Amino acid sequence: GENVEQHPSTLSVQEGDSAVIKCTYSDSASNYFPWYKQELGKRPQLIIDIRSNVGEKKDQRIAVTLNKTAKHFSLHITETQPEDSAVYFCAASMSFHSDMRFGAGTRLTVKP
Amino acid sequence: DGGITQSPKYLFRKEGQNVTLSCEQNLNHDAMYWYRQDPGQGLRLIYYSQIVNDFQKGDIAEGYSVSREKKESFPLTVTSAQKNPTAFYLCASSIGGRQNTEAFFGQGTRLTVV
């Protein structure tokens, strides 16, 4: 099955700085790459996703980039705010397969 | 109120006992999943189901069993064969099929073996 690796495991930034989280995947057939945010004690929720037919997607302060050749994708958060503090997970899956695999997570702390 | 519901929120089990975690969705989703969450290890896939009456093992299926008799329900049984069952369990569902889409998660069940 697919194997997803995520780095770093923890990330601490000052409010207003940018944060970047990187993931790699093993199966070149994977074509859907979502990012989830999990606040303390809550369920994971989708914040942005990208499909393999595009290289970049942006939604306000959040952007995701995908490099299919290198099999890696990244989450970029600009102008970070304390409420961005959470655990972020990347994931990968492919069409007709429901076995979505997740990375180990990144604990982001935004210091005011 | 549409969504995916897990119950109970907290569950305590004695060693050697089987226990079943409930997961119900009213989103009309075909695909359902069970993940286990341990600190520092992310979400590990236990079982998944793409359609009623069909399910597949994930990466850590040993000691667990599931059923998918109804589209809305995907219960997970943690058996006595699971050596370290204390964890946070998350159920999720998605539309499934040809194009993968967002997975919606339940609020989770925290299982503790006492």
Coordinates of N, CA and C in Angstrom, one line a residue:
Chain A
G1 N 0.8 -1.2 0.0 CA 0.0 0.0 0.0 C 0.8 1.2 0.0
E2 N 0.2 2.4 -0.1 CA 0.8 3.7 -0.1 C 1.5 4.0 1.2
N3 N 2.6 4.7 1.2 CA 3.4 5.1 2.4 C 3.6 6.6 2.3
V4 N 3.1 7.3 3.3 CA 3.3 8.7 3.3 C 4.2 9.1 4.5
E5 N 5.2 9.9 4.2 CA 6.1 10.4 5.2 C 5.9 12.0 5.3
Q6 N 6.0 12.5 6.6 CA 5.7 13.9 6.8 C 6.7 14.5 7.7
H7 N 7.2 15.7 7.4 CA 8.2 16.4 8.1 C 7.9 17.9 8.2
P8 N 8.2 18.6 9.2 CA 8.8 18.1 10.5 C 7.7 17.5 11.4
S9 N 8.0 16.9 12.5 CA 7.0 16.4 13.4 C 6.5 17.5 14.3
T10 N 7.4 18.5 14.6 CA 7.0 19.7 15.3 C 7.5 20.9 14.6
L11 N 6.8 22.0 14.7 CA 7.2 23.3 14.1 C 6.7 24.4 14.9
S12 N 7.6 25.3 15.3 CA 7.2 26.5 16.1 C 7.6 27.7 15.3
V13 N 6.7 28.7 15.2 CA 6.9 29.9 14.4 C 6.3 31.1 15.2
Q14 N 6.8 32.3 14.9 CA 6.3 33.5 15.5 C 5.1 33.9 14.7
E15 N 4.1 34.5 15.3 CA 2.9 35.0 14.7 C 3.3 35.9 13.5
G16 N 2.7 35.7 12.4 CA 3.0 36.5 11.2 C 4.0 35.9 10.3
D17 N 4.8 34.9 10.8 CA 5.8 34.2 9.9 C 5.0 33.1 9.1
S18 N 5.8 32.5 8.1 CA 5.2 31.5 7.3 C 5.6 30.1 7.9
A19 N 4.8 29.1 7.6 CA 5.1 27.7 8.0 C 5.0 26.8 6.8
V20 N 5.9 25.9 6.7 CA 5.9 24.9 5.6 C 6.0 23.5 6.1
I21 N 5.1 22.7 5.7 CA 5.1 21.2 6.1 C 5.2 20.4 4.8
K22 N 6.1 19.4 4.8 CA 6.4 18.6 3.6 C 6.0 17.2 3.8
C23 N 5.5 16.6 2.7 CA 5.1 15.2 2.7 C 5.7 14.5 1.4
T24 N 6.0 13.3 1.5 CA 6.4 12.4 0.4 C 5.5 11.2 0.3
Y25 N 5.2 10.7 -0.9 CA 4.4 9.5 -1.0 C 5.2 8.5 -1.9
S26 N 4.8 7.2 -1.8 CA 5.5 6.2 -2.5 C 4.9 5.7 -3.8
D27 N 3.6 5.7 -3.9 CA 2.9 5.1 -5.0 C 2.6 6.2 -6.1
S28 N 3.2 6.1 -7.2 CA 3.0 7.1 -8.3 C 1.6 7.1 -8.8
A29 N 0.8 6.1 -8.5 CA -0.6 6.1 -8.9 C -1.5 6.9 -8.0
S30 N -1.0 7.4 -6.9 CA -1.8 8.3 -6.0 C -2.1 9.6 -6.8
N31 N -3.4 10.1 -6.6 CA -3.7 11.2 -7.4 C -4.6 12.2 -6.6
Y32 N -4.8 12.0 -5.3 CA -5.5 12.9 -4.5 C -4.8 13.1 -3.2
F33 N -4.6 14.4 -2.8 CA -3.7 14.7 -1.7 C -4.4 15.8 -0.8
P34 N -5.1 15.3 0.2 CA -5.7 16.3 1.1 C -4.8 16.6 2.3
W35 N -5.1 17.8 2.9 CA -4.5 18.2 4.2 C -5.6 18.4 5.2
Y36 N -5.3 17.9 6.4 CA -6.3 18.0 7.5 C -5.7 18.7 8.7
K37 N -6.5 19.5 9.4 CA -6.1 20.1 10.6 C -6.9 19.5 11.8
Q38 N -6.2 19.2 12.9 CA -6.8 18.6 14.0 C -6.5 19.5 15.2
E39 N -7.4 20.2 15.8 CA -7.3 21.0 17.0 C -7.4 20.0 18.2
L40 N -6.9 20.5 19.3 CA -6.8 19.6 20.5 C -8.2 19.1 20.9
G41 N -8.4 17.8 21.0 CA -9.6 17.3 21.4 C -10.7 17.2 20.3
K42 N -10.4 17.6 19.1 CA -11.4 17.6 18.1 C -11.1 16.7 16.9
R43 N -12.0 16.5 16.0 CA -11.8 15.6 14.9 C -11.0 16.3 13.8
P44 N -10.3 15.6 13.0 CA -9.6 16.2 11.8 C -10.6 16.8 10.8
Q45 N -10.2 17.9 10.3 CA -11.1 18.5 9.3 C -10.2 19.0 8.1
L46 N -10.8 18.8 6.9 CA -10.1 19.2 5.7 C -9.9 20.7 5.6
I47 N -8.6 21.1 5.3 CA -8.4 22.5 5.1 C -8.1 22.8 3.6
I48 N -7.5 21.9 2.9 CA -7.2 22.1 1.5 C -6.9 20.8 0.9
D49 N -7.1 20.6 -0.4 CA -6.7 19.4 -1.1 C -6.3 19.7 -2.5
I50 N -5.5 18.8 -3.1 CA -5.1 19.0 -4.5 C -5.1 17.7 -5.2
R51 N -5.4 17.7 -6.5 CA -5.4 16.5 -7.3 C -4.2 16.6 -8.2
S52 N -3.8 15.4 -8.8 CA -2.5 15.3 -9.5 C -2.5 16.0 -10.8
N53 N -3.6 16.6 -11.3 CA -3.6 17.3 -12.6 C -3.3 18.8 -12.4
V54 N -3.0 19.2 -11.2 CA -2.6 20.6 -10.9 C -1.4 20.6 -10.1
G55 N -0.6 21.7 -10.2 CA 0.7 21.7 -9.4 C 0.6 22.6 -8.2
E56 N -0.5 23.5 -8.1 CA -0.6 24.3 -7.0 C -2.0 24.8 -6.8
K57 N -2.4 24.9 -5.5 CA -3.7 25.4 -5.2 C -3.6 26.3 -4.0
K58 N -4.4 27.4 -4.0 CA -4.3 28.4 -3.0 C -5.7 28.7 -2.5
D59 N -5.8 28.9 -1.1 CA -7.0 29.4 -0.5 C -6.7 30.3 0.6
Q60 N -6.8 31.6 0.3 CA -6.4 32.7 1.3 C -5.0 32.5 1.8
R61 N -4.8 32.2 3.0 CA -3.4 32.1 3.6 C -2.8 30.7 3.4
I62 N -3.6 29.8 2.8 CA -3.1 28.4 2.7 C -2.9 28.1 1.3
A63 N -1.8 27.4 1.0 CA -1.5 26.9 -0.3 C -0.9 25.5 -0.3
V64 N -1.1 24.7 -1.3 CA -0.5 23.4 -1.4 C 0.2 23.3 -2.8
T65 N 1.4 22.8 -2.8 CA 2.1 22.5 -4.0 C 2.3 21.0 -4.2
L66 N 2.4 20.6 -5.4 CA 2.5 19.1 -5.7 C 3.6 19.0 -6.8
N67 N 4.6 18.1 -6.5 CA 5.6 17.7 -7.5 C 5.5 16.2 -7.8
K68 N 4.8 15.9 -8.8 CA 4.5 14.5 -9.1 C 5.8 13.7 -9.5
T69 N 6.7 14.4 -10.1 CA 7.9 13.7 -10.5 C 8.7 13.2 -9.3
A70 N 8.8 14.1 -8.3 CA 9.5 13.8 -7.1 C 8.7 13.1 -6.0
K71 N 7.4 13.1 -6.3 CA 6.4 12.5 -5.4 C 6.4 13.1 -4.0
H72 N 6.3 14.5 -4.0 CA 6.2 15.2 -2.8 C 5.2 16.4 -2.9
F73 N 4.6 16.7 -1.8 CA 3.7 17.8 -1.8 C 3.9 18.6 -0.5
S74 N 3.5 19.8 -0.5 CA 3.8 20.7 0.7 C 2.6 21.6 1.0
L75 N 2.5 21.9 2.3 CA 1.5 22.9 2.8 C 2.2 24.1 3.2
H76 N 1.7 25.3 2.7 CA 2.3 26.5 3.1 C 1.2 27.4 3.7
I77 N 1.6 27.9 4.9 CA 0.7 28.8 5.6 C 1.4 30.1 5.8
T78 N 0.8 31.2 5.3 CA 1.4 32.5 5.4 C 0.7 33.3 6.5
E79 N 1.4 34.3 7.0 CA 0.9 35.2 8.0 C 0.2 34.4 9.1
T80 N 1.0 33.5 9.7 CA 0.4 32.6 10.7 C -0.2 33.4 11.9
Q81 N -1.3 32.8 12.5 CA -2.0 33.3 13.6 C -2.0 32.3 14.7
P82 N -2.2 32.7 16.0 CA -2.2 31.7 17.1 C -3.3 30.6 16.8
E83 N -4.4 31.0 16.2 CA -5.4 30.0 15.9 C -5.1 28.9 14.9
D84 N -3.9 29.1 14.2 CA -3.4 28.1 13.3 C -2.7 27.0 14.1
S85 N -2.5 27.2 15.4 CA -1.8 26.1 16.2 C -2.7 24.9 16.2
A86 N -2.1 23.8 15.8 CA -2.9 22.5 15.7 C -1.9 21.4 15.2
V87 N -2.5 20.2 15.0 CA -1.7 19.2 14.3 C -2.2 19.1 12.9
Y88 N -1.3 19.1 12.0 CA -1.7 19.0 10.6 C -1.2 17.6 10.0
F89 N -2.1 17.0 9.2 CA -1.9 15.7 8.6 C -2.0 15.9 7.1
C90 N -1.0 15.3 6.4 CA -1.2 15.1 4.9 C -1.7 13.7 4.7
A91 N -2.2 13.5 3.5 CA -2.7 12.1 3.1 C -2.6 11.9 1.6
A92 N -2.7 10.7 1.2 CA -2.7 10.4 -0.2 C -3.6 9.2 -0.5
S93 N -4.2 9.2 -1.7 CA -5.1 8.1 -2.1 C -5.1 8.1 -3.6
M94 N -5.8 7.1 -4.2 CA -5.9 7.0 -5.6 C -7.3 6.7 -6.0
S95 N -7.7 7.0 -7.2 CA -9.0 6.7 -7.7 C -9.4 5.2 -7.6
F96 N -10.7 5.0 -7.3 CA -11.2 3.7 -7.1 C -10.7 2.9 -5.9
H97 N -9.9 3.6 -5.1 CA -9.3 2.9 -3.9 C -9.7 3.8 -2.7
S98 N -10.3 3.2 -1.7 CA -10.6 4.1 -0.5 C -9.7 4.0 0.6
D99 N -8.5 3.4 0.4 CA -7.5 3.2 1.5 C -6.6 4.5 1.5
M100 N -7.2 5.6 2.1 CA -6.4 6.8 2.2 C -5.4 6.6 3.3
R101 N -4.1 6.9 3.0 CA -3.0 6.8 4.0 C -2.6 8.2 4.5
F102 N -2.3 8.3 5.8 CA -1.9 9.6 6.4 C -0.5 9.6 6.8
G103 N 0.1 10.8 6.8 CA 1.4 11.0 7.4 C 1.3 11.0 8.9
A104 N 2.4 11.1 9.6 CA 2.4 11.0 11.1 C 2.0 12.3 11.8
G105 N 1.9 13.4 11.0 CA 1.4 14.6 11.6 C 2.5 15.6 12.0
T106 N 2.1 16.9 11.9 CA 3.1 18.0 12.3 C 2.3 18.8 13.4
R107 N 2.9 19.0 14.5 CA 2.3 19.8 15.5 C 2.9 21.2 15.3
L108 N 2.0 22.1 14.9 CA 2.4 23.5 14.6 C 2.0 24.4 15.8
T109 N 3.0 25.1 16.3 CA 2.7 26.1 17.4 C 3.0 27.5 16.9
V110 N 2.1 28.4 17.0 CA 2.3 29.8 16.6 C 2.3 30.6 17.8
K111 N 3.5 31.2 18.1 CA 3.7 32.0 19.3 C 3.3 33.5 19.1
P112 N 2.5 34.0 20.0 CA 2.1 35.4 19.8 C 3.2 36.4 20.0
Chain B
D1 N -29.8 16.7 10.9 CA -28.4 17.1 11.1 C -27.5 16.0 10.5
G2 N -26.9 16.3 9.3 CA -26.1 15.3 8.7 C -24.7 15.2 9.2
G3 N -24.2 14.0 9.2 CA -22.8 13.8 9.7 C -22.5 12.4 10.0
I4 N -21.4 12.2 10.7 CA -20.9 10.9 11.0 C -20.7 10.9 12.5
T5 N -21.3 9.9 13.2 CA -21.4 9.8 14.6 C -20.7 8.5 15.1
Q6 N -19.9 8.7 16.1 CA -19.2 7.6 16.8 C -19.7 7.5 18.2
S7 N -19.9 6.3 18.7 CA -20.3 6.1 20.1 C -19.7 4.8 20.6
P8 N -19.3 4.8 21.9 CA -19.4 6.0 22.9 C -18.1 6.8 22.7
K9 N -18.1 8.0 23.4 CA -16.9 8.9 23.3 C -15.8 8.3 24.1
Y10 N -16.1 7.7 25.2 CA -15.1 7.0 26.1 C -15.5 5.6 26.3
L11 N -14.6 4.7 26.3 CA -14.9 3.3 26.5 C -13.8 2.6 27.3
F12 N -14.1 1.9 28.3 CA -13.2 1.1 29.2 C -13.4 -0.3 29.0
R13 N -12.3 -1.1 28.8 CA -12.4 -2.5 28.6 C -11.5 -3.3 29.5
K14 N -11.9 -4.4 30.0 CA -11.0 -5.2 30.8 C -10.2 -6.1 29.8
E15 N -9.1 -6.4 30.2 CA -8.2 -7.3 29.4 C -8.9 -8.6 29.1
G16 N -8.9 -9.1 27.9 CA -9.5 -10.3 27.5 C -10.9 -10.2 27.0
Q17 N -11.4 -9.0 27.0 CA -12.8 -8.8 26.5 C -12.8 -8.2 25.1
N18 N -13.8 -8.6 24.4 CA -14.0 -7.9 23.1 C -14.9 -6.7 23.3
V19 N -14.8 -5.7 22.5 CA -15.6 -4.5 22.6 C -15.9 -4.0 21.2
T20 N -17.1 -3.4 21.0 CA -17.5 -2.9 19.7 C -17.7 -1.4 19.7
L21 N -17.1 -0.7 18.8 CA -17.2 0.7 18.6 C -18.2 1.0 17.5
S22 N -19.1 1.9 17.7 CA -20.1 2.2 16.7 C -19.7 3.4 15.8
C23 N -20.1 3.3 14.5 CA -19.9 4.4 13.6 C -21.1 4.4 12.6
E24 N -21.8 5.5 12.6 CA -23.0 5.7 11.8 C -22.9 7.0 11.0
Q25 N -23.3 6.9 9.7 CA -23.3 8.1 8.9 C -24.6 8.3 8.1
N26 N -25.0 9.5 8.0 CA -26.2 9.8 7.2 C -25.9 10.7 6.0
L27 N -24.7 10.5 5.5 CA -24.2 11.4 4.4 C -24.4 10.6 3.0
N28 N -24.9 9.4 3.1 CA -25.1 8.6 1.9 C -23.8 8.3 1.2
H29 N -22.7 8.2 2.0 CA -21.4 7.9 1.5 C -21.2 6.4 1.3
D30 N -20.5 6.0 0.2 CA -20.2 4.6 0.0 C -19.0 4.1 0.8
A31 N -18.0 4.9 0.9 CA -16.8 4.5 1.6 C -16.7 4.9 3.0
M32 N -16.2 3.9 3.8 CA -16.1 4.2 5.3 C -14.7 3.6 5.7
Y33 N -14.2 4.2 6.8 CA -12.8 3.8 7.2 C -12.8 3.8 8.8
W34 N -11.8 3.0 9.3 CA -11.4 3.1 10.7 C -9.9 3.4 10.7
Y35 N -9.6 4.4 11.6 CA -8.2 4.7 11.8 C -7.9 4.6 13.4
R36 N -6.7 4.3 13.7 CA -6.3 4.4 15.0 C -5.3 5.5 15.2
Q37 N -5.4 6.3 16.2 CA -4.5 7.4 16.4 C -3.7 7.3 17.7
D38 N -2.4 7.2 17.6 CA -1.5 7.1 18.8 C -0.6 8.4 18.7
P39 N -0.2 8.8 19.9 CA 0.7 10.0 19.9 C 1.9 9.8 19.0
G40 N 2.2 10.8 18.1 CA 3.4 10.7 17.3 C 3.3 9.8 16.1
Q41 N 2.2 9.1 15.9 CA 2.1 8.1 14.9 C 1.0 8.4 13.8
G42 N 0.4 9.5 13.9 CA -0.6 9.9 12.9 C -1.8 9.0 13.0
L43 N -2.4 8.9 11.8 CA -3.6 8.0 11.7 C -3.3 6.8 10.9
R44 N -3.4 5.7 11.5 CA -3.1 4.4 10.9 C -4.4 3.7 10.5
L45 N -4.4 3.2 9.3 CA -5.6 2.6 8.7 C -5.8 1.2 9.2
I46 N -7.0 0.9 9.8 CA -7.3 -0.5 10.3 C -8.0 -1.3 9.3
Y47 N -9.2 -0.8 8.9 CA -10.0 -1.4 7.9 C -10.7 -0.3 7.1
Y48 N -11.1 -0.6 5.9 CA -11.9 0.3 5.1 C -12.9 -0.5 4.2
S49 N -13.9 0.2 3.8 CA -15.0 -0.5 3.1 C -15.4 0.5 1.9
Q50 N -15.4 0.0 0.7 CA -15.8 0.8 -0.4 C -17.3 0.7 -0.7
I51 N -17.9 -0.4 -0.2 CA -19.3 -0.6 -0.6 C -19.9 -1.5 0.4
V52 N -21.2 -1.6 0.5 CA -21.9 -2.5 1.5 C -21.5 -3.9 1.2
N53 N -21.3 -4.7 2.3 CA -21.0 -6.1 2.2 C -19.6 -6.4 1.7
D54 N -18.7 -5.3 1.7 CA -17.3 -5.5 1.3 C -16.4 -4.7 2.2
F55 N -15.3 -5.2 2.6 CA -14.3 -4.5 3.4 C -12.9 -5.1 3.2
Q56 N -11.9 -4.2 3.4 CA -10.6 -4.6 3.2 C -9.7 -4.3 4.4
K57 N -8.7 -5.1 4.6 CA -7.7 -4.8 5.7 C -6.9 -3.6 5.3
G58 N -6.6 -2.8 6.4 CA -5.6 -1.8 6.2 C -4.3 -2.2 6.7
D59 N -3.5 -1.3 7.3 CA -2.1 -1.6 7.7 C -2.0 -2.3 9.0
I60 N -3.0 -2.2 9.9 CA -2.9 -2.7 11.2 C -4.2 -3.5 11.6
A61 N -4.6 -4.4 10.8 CA -5.9 -5.0 11.0 C -5.9 -6.2 12.0
E62 N -4.7 -6.6 12.4 CA -4.6 -7.8 13.3 C -5.2 -7.4 14.7
G63 N -6.2 -8.3 15.1 CA -6.8 -8.0 16.4 C -8.1 -7.2 16.3
Y64 N -8.5 -6.9 15.1 CA -9.7 -6.1 14.9 C -10.6 -6.8 13.9
S65 N -11.9 -6.6 13.9 CA -12.8 -7.1 12.9 C -13.9 -6.0 12.6
V66 N -14.5 -6.1 11.4 CA -15.5 -5.1 11.1 C -16.6 -5.8 10.3
S67 N -17.7 -5.1 10.1 CA -18.8 -5.6 9.2 C -19.4 -4.4 8.5
R68 N -20.0 -4.6 7.4 CA -20.6 -3.5 6.6 C -21.9 -4.1 6.0
E69 N -22.9 -4.3 6.9 CA -24.2 -4.9 6.5 C -25.1 -3.8 6.0
K70 N -24.9 -2.6 6.4 CA -25.7 -1.5 6.0 C -24.8 -0.4 5.5
K71 N -25.3 0.4 4.6 CA -24.5 1.5 4.0 C -24.1 2.5 5.1
E72 N -25.0 2.7 6.1 CA -24.9 3.8 7.1 C -24.0 3.4 8.2
S73 N -23.7 2.1 8.4 CA -23.0 1.6 9.6 C -21.8 0.8 9.3
F74 N -20.7 1.0 10.1 CA -19.4 0.3 9.9 C -18.8 0.1 11.3
P75 N -19.4 -0.8 12.1 CA -18.9 -1.0 13.5 C -17.5 -1.8 13.5
L76 N -16.7 -1.4 14.5 CA -15.4 -2.0 14.6 C -15.3 -2.8 16.0
T77 N -14.9 -4.0 15.9 CA -14.8 -4.8 17.1 C -13.3 -5.0 17.4
V78 N -12.9 -4.6 18.6 CA -11.6 -4.7 19.1 C -11.6 -6.0 19.9
T79 N -10.8 -7.0 19.4 CA -10.9 -8.3 20.1 C -9.8 -8.5 21.1
S80 N -9.9 -9.5 21.8 CA -8.8 -9.8 22.9 C -7.5 -10.1 22.3
A81 N -7.5 -10.4 21.0 CA -6.2 -10.7 20.3 C -5.4 -9.4 20.0
Q82 N -6.0 -8.2 20.2 CA -5.3 -7.0 20.0 C -4.5 -6.7 21.2
K83 N -3.1 -6.7 21.0 CA -2.2 -6.7 22.2 C -2.2 -5.3 22.9
N84 N -2.4 -4.3 22.2 CA -2.3 -3.0 22.8 C -3.4 -2.1 22.3
P85 N -4.6 -2.3 22.8 CA -5.8 -1.6 22.2 C -6.0 -0.2 22.7
T86 N -5.4 0.2 23.8 CA -5.6 1.5 24.3 C -5.2 2.6 23.2
A87 N -6.1 3.4 22.8 CA -5.8 4.3 21.7 C -7.1 5.2 21.4
F88 N -7.0 6.1 20.6 CA -8.1 6.9 20.1 C -8.4 6.4 18.7
Y89 N -9.7 6.1 18.5 CA -10.2 5.5 17.3 C -11.1 6.5 16.5
L90 N -10.8 6.7 15.3 CA -11.5 7.6 14.4 C -12.2 6.8 13.3
C91 N -13.4 7.1 13.1 CA -14.2 6.6 11.9 C -14.3 7.7 10.9
A92 N -14.3 7.4 9.6 CA -14.5 8.4 8.6 C -15.3 7.9 7.5
S93 N -15.9 8.8 6.6 CA -16.6 8.3 5.5 C -16.3 9.3 4.3
S94 N -16.5 8.8 3.1 CA -16.3 9.7 1.9 C -17.2 9.2 0.8
I95 N -17.4 10.0 -0.2 CA -18.3 9.6 -1.3 C -17.8 8.3 -1.9
G96 N -16.5 8.2 -2.1 CA -15.9 7.0 -2.7 C -16.0 7.0 -4.2
G97 N -15.7 5.8 -4.8 CA -15.9 5.6 -6.2 C -14.7 6.1 -7.1
R98 N -15.0 6.6 -8.3 CA -14.0 7.0 -9.3 C -13.1 8.1 -8.8
Q99 N -13.6 9.1 -8.2 CA -12.8 10.2 -7.9 C -12.8 10.4 -6.4
N100 N -11.7 10.2 -5.7 CA -11.6 10.4 -4.3 C -11.9 11.8 -3.8
T101 N -12.6 11.9 -2.7 CA -13.0 13.2 -2.2 C -12.7 13.3 -0.7
E102 N -13.0 14.4 -0.1 CA -12.8 14.6 1.3 C -13.4 13.5 2.2
A103 N -12.7 13.1 3.2 CA -13.2 12.2 4.2 C -13.6 13.0 5.4
F104 N -14.8 12.7 5.9 CA -15.4 13.4 7.0 C -15.2 12.4 8.2
F105 N -14.8 13.0 9.3 CA -14.5 12.2 10.5 C -15.5 12.3 11.6
G106 N -15.7 11.2 12.3 CA -16.5 11.3 13.6 C -15.7 11.9 14.7
Q107 N -16.3 12.1 15.8 CA -15.6 12.8 16.9 C -14.6 11.8 17.7
G108 N -14.6 10.6 17.3 CA -13.7 9.6 17.9 C -14.2 8.9 19.2
T109 N -13.6 7.8 19.4 CA -13.8 7.0 20.7 C -12.4 6.7 21.3
R110 N -12.3 7.1 22.6 CA -11.1 6.8 23.3 C -11.3 5.5 24.1
L111 N -10.5 4.5 23.7 CA -10.6 3.2 24.3 C -9.5 3.0 25.3
T112 N -9.8 2.6 26.5 CA -8.8 2.4 27.5 C -9.0 1.0 28.1
V113 N -7.9 0.2 28.1 CA -7.9 -1.1 28.7 C -7.5 -1.0 30.2
V114 N -8.4 -1.5 31.1 CA -8.1 -1.4 32.5 C -7.8 -2.8 33.1

